[in-house]
GROMACS .gro file of N, CA and C in nm:
model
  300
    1UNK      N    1   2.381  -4.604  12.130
    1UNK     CA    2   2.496  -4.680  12.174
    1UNK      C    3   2.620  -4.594  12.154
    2UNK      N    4   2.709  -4.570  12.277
    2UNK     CA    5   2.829  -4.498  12.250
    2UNK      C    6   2.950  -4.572  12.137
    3UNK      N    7   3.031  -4.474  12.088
    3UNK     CA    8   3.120  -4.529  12.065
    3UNK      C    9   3.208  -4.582  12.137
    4UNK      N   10   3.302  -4.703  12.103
    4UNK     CA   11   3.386  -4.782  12.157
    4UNK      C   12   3.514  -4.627  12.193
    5UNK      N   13   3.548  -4.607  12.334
    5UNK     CA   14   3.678  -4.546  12.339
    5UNK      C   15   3.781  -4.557  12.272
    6UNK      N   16   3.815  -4.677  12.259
    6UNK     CA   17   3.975  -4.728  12.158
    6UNK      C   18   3.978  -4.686  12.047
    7UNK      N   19   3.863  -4.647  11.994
    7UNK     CA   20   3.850  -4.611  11.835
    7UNK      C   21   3.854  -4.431  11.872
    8UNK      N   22   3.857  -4.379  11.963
    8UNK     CA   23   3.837  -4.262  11.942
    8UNK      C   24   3.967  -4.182  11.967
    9UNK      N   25   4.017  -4.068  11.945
    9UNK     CA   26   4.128  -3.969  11.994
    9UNK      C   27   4.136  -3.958  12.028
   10UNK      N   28   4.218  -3.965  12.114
   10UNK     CA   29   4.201  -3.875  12.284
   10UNK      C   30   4.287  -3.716  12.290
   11UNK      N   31   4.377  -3.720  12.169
   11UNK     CA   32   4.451  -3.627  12.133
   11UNK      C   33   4.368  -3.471  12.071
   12UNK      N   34   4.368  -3.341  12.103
   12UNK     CA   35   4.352  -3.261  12.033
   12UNK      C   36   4.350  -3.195  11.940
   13UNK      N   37   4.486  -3.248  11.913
   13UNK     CA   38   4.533  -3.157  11.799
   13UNK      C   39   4.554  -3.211  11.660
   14UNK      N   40   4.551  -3.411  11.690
   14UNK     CA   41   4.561  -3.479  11.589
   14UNK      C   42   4.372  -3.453  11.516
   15UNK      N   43   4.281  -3.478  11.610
   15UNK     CA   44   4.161  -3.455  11.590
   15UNK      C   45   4.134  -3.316  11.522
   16UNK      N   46   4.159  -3.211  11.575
   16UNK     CA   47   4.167  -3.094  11.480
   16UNK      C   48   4.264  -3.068  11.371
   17UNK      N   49   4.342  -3.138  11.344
   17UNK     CA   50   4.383  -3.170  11.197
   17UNK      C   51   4.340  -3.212  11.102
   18UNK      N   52   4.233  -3.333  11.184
   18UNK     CA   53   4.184  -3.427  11.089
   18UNK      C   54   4.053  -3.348  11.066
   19UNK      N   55   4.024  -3.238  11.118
   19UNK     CA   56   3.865  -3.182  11.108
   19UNK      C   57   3.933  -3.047  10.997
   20UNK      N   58   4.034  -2.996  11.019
   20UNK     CA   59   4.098  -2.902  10.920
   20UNK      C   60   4.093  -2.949  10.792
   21UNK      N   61   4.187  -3.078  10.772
   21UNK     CA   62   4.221  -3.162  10.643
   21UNK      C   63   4.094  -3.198  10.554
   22UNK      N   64   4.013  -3.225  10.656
   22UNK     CA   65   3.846  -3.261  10.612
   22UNK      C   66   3.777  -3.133  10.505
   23UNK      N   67   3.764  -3.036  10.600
   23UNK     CA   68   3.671  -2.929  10.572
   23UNK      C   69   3.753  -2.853  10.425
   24UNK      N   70   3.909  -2.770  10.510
   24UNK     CA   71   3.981  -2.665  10.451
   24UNK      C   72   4.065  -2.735  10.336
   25UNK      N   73   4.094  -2.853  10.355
   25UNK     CA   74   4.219  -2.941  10.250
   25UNK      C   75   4.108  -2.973  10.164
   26UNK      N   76   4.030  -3.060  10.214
   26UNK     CA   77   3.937  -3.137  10.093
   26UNK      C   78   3.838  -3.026   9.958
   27UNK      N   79   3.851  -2.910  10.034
   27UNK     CA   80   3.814  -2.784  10.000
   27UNK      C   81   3.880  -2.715   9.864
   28UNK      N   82   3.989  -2.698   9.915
   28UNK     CA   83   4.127  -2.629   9.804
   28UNK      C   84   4.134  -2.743   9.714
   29UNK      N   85   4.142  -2.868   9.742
   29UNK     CA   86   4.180  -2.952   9.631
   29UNK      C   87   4.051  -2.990   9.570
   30UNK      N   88   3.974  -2.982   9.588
   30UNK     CA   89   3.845  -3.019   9.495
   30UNK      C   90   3.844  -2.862   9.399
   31UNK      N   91   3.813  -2.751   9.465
   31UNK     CA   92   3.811  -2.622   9.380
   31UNK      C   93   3.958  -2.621   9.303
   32UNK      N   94   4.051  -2.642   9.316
   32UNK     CA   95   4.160  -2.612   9.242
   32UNK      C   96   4.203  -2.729   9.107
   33UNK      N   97   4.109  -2.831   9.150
   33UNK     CA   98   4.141  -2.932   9.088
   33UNK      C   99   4.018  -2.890   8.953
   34UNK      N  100   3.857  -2.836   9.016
   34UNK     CA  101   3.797  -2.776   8.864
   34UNK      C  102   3.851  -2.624   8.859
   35UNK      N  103   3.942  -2.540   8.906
   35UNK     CA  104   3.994  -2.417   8.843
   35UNK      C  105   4.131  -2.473   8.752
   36UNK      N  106   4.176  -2.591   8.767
   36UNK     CA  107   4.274  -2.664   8.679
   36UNK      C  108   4.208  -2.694   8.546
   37UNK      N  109   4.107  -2.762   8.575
   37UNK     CA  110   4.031  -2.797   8.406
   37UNK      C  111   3.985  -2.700   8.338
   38UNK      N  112   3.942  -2.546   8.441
   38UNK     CA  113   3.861  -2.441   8.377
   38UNK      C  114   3.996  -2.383   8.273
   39UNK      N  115   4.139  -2.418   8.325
   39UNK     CA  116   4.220  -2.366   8.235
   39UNK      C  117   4.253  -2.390   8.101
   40UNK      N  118   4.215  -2.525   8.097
   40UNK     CA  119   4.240  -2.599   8.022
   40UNK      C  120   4.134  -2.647   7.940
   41UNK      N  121   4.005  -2.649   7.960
   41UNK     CA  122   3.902  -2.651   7.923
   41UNK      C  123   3.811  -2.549   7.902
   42UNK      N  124   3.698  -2.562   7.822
   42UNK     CA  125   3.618  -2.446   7.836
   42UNK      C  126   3.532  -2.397   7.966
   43UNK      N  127   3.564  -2.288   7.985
   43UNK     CA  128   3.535  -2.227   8.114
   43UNK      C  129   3.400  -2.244   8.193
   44UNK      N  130   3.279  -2.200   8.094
   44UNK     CA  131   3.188  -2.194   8.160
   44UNK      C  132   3.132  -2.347   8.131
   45UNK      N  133   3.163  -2.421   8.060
   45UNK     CA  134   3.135  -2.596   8.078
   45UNK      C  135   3.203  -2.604   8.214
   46UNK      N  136   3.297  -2.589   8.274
   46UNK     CA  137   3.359  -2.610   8.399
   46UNK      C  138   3.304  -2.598   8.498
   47UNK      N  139   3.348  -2.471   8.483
   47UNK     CA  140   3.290  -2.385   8.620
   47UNK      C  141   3.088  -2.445   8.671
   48UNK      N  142   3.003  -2.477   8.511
   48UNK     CA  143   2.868  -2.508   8.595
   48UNK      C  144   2.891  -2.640   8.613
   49UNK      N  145   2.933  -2.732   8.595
   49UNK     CA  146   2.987  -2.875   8.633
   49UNK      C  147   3.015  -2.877   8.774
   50UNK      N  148   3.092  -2.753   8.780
   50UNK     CA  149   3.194  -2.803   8.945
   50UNK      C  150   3.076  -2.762   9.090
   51UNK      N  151   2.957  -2.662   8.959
   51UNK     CA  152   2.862  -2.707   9.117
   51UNK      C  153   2.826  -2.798   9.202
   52UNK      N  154   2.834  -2.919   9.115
   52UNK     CA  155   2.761  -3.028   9.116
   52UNK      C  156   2.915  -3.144   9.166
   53UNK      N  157   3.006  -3.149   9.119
   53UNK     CA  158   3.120  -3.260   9.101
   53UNK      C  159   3.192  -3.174   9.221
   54UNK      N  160   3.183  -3.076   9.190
   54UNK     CA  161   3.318  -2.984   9.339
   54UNK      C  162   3.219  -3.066   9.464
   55UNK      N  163   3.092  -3.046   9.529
   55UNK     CA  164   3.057  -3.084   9.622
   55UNK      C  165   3.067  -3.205   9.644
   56UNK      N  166   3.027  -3.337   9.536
   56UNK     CA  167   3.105  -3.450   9.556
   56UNK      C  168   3.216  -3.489   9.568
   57UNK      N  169   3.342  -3.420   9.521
   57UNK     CA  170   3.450  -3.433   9.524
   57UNK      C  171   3.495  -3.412   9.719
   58UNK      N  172   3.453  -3.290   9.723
   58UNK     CA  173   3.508  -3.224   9.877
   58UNK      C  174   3.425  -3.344   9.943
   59UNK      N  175   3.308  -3.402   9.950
   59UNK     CA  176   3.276  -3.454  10.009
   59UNK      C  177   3.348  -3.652  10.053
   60UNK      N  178   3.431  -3.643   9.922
   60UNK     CA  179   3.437  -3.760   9.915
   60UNK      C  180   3.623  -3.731   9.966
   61UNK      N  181   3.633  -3.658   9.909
   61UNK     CA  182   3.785  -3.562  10.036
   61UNK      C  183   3.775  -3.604  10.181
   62UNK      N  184   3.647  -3.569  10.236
   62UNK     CA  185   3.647  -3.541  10.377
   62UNK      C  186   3.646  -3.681  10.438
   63UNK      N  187   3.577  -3.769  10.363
   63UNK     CA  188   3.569  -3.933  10.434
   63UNK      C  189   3.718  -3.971  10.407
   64UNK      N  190   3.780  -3.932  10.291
   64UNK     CA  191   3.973  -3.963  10.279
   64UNK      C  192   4.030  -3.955  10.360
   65UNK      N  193   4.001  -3.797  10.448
   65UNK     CA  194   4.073  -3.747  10.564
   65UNK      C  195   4.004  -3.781  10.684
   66UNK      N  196   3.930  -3.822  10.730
   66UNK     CA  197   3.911  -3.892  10.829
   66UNK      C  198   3.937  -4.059  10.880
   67UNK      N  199   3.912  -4.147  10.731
   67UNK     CA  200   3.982  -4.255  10.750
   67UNK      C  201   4.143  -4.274  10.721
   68UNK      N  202   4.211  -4.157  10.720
   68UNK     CA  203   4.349  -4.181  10.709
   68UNK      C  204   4.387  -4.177  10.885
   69UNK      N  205   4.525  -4.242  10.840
   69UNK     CA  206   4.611  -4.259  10.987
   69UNK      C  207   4.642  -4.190  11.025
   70UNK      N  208   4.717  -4.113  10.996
   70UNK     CA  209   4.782  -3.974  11.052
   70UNK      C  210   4.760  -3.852  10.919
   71UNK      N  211   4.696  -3.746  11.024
   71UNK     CA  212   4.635  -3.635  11.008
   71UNK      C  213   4.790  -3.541  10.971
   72UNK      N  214   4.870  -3.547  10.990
   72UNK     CA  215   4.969  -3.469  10.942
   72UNK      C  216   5.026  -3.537  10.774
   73UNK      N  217   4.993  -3.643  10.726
   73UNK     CA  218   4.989  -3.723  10.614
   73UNK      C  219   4.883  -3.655  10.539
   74UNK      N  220   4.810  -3.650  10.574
   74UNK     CA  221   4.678  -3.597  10.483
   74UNK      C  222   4.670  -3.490  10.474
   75UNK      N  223   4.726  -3.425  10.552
   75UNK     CA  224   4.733  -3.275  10.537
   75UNK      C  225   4.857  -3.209  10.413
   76UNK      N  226   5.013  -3.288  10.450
   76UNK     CA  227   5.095  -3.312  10.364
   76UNK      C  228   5.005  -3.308  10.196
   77UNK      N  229   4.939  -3.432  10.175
   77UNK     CA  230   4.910  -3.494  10.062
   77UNK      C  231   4.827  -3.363  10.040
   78UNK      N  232   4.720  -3.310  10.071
   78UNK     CA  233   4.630  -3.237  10.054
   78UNK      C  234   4.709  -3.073   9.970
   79UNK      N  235   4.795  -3.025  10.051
   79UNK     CA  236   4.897  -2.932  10.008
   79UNK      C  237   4.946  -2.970   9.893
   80UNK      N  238   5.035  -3.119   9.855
   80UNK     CA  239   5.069  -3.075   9.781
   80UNK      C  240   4.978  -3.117   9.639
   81UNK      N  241   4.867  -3.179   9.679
   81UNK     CA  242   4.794  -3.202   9.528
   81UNK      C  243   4.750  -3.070   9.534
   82UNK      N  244   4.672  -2.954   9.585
   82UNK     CA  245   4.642  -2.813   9.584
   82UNK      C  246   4.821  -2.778   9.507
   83UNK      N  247   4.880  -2.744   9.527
   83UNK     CA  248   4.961  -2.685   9.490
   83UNK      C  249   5.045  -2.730   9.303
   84UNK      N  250   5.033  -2.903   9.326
   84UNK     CA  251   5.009  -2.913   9.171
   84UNK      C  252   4.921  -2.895   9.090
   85UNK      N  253   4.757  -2.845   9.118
   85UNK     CA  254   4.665  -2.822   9.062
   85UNK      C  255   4.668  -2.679   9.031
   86UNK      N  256   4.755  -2.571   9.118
   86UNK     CA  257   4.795  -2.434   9.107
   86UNK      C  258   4.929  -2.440   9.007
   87UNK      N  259   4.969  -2.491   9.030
   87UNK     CA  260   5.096  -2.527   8.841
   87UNK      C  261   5.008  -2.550   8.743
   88UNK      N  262   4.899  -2.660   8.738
   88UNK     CA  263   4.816  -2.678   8.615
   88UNK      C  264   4.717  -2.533   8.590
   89UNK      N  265   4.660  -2.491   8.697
   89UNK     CA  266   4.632  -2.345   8.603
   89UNK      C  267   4.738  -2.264   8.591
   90UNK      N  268   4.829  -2.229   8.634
   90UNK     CA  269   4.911  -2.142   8.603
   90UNK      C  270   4.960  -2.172   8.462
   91UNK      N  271   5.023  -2.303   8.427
   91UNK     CA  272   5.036  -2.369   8.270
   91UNK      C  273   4.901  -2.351   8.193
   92UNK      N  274   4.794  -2.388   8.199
   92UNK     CA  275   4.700  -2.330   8.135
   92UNK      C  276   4.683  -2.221   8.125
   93UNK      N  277   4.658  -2.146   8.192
   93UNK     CA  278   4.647  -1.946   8.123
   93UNK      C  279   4.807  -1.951   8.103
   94UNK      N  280   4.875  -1.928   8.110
   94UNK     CA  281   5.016  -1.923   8.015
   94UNK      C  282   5.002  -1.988   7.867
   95UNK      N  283   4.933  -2.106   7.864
   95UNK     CA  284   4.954  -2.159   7.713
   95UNK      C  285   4.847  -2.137   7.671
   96UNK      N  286   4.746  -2.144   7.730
   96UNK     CA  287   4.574  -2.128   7.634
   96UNK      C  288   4.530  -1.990   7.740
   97UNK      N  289   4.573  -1.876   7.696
   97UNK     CA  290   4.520  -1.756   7.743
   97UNK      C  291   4.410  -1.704   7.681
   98UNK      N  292   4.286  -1.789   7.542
   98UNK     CA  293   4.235  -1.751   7.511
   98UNK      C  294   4.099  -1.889   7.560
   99UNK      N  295   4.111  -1.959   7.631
   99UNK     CA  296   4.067  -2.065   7.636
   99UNK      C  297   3.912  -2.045   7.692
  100UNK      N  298   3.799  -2.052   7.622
  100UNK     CA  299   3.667  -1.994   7.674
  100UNK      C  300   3.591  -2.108   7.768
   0.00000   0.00000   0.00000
């Protein structure tokens, strides 16, 4: 059974936003969000965790960014939680530079 038209995009570029935001956004903010705890936490507890939690995370990213409204919103949001998660490691190796 096809999908209903009305529900679908007809737009290009909103649709390839929302497939960007999905893949590349949900991406950076899941990895940056466990390279944030690896700073702050012990490293290799982290890092083998995020095999497992990074793929749920991005995954659970990508259904965020597809049921949002506008794809330039999610993309917004996506940037800037990546970019506060790049302050939290940067504050972590600055204050716990010995942090294993």
């Amino acid at each position: 059974m096809p999908a209903n038209p009305k529900y679908l995009t007809p737009a290009f570029l909103p649709r390839f936003l929302k497939i960007t935001a999905a893949i590349l956004g949900g991406y950076f903010v899941a990895v940056t969000f466990h390279l944030a705890l690896a700073a702050w936490f012990n490293r290799a507890n982290v890092l083998m965790t995020m095999a497992y939690s990074g793929f749920i995370l991005w995954v659970a990213l990508m259904v965020i960014a597809f049921l949002a409204k506008s794809a330039w919103k999610i993309w917004g949001i996506y940037i800037l939680l990546t970019l506060v998660f790049c302050l939290f490691i940067y504050l972590g190796q600055t204050y716990h530079p010995t942090a294993k």
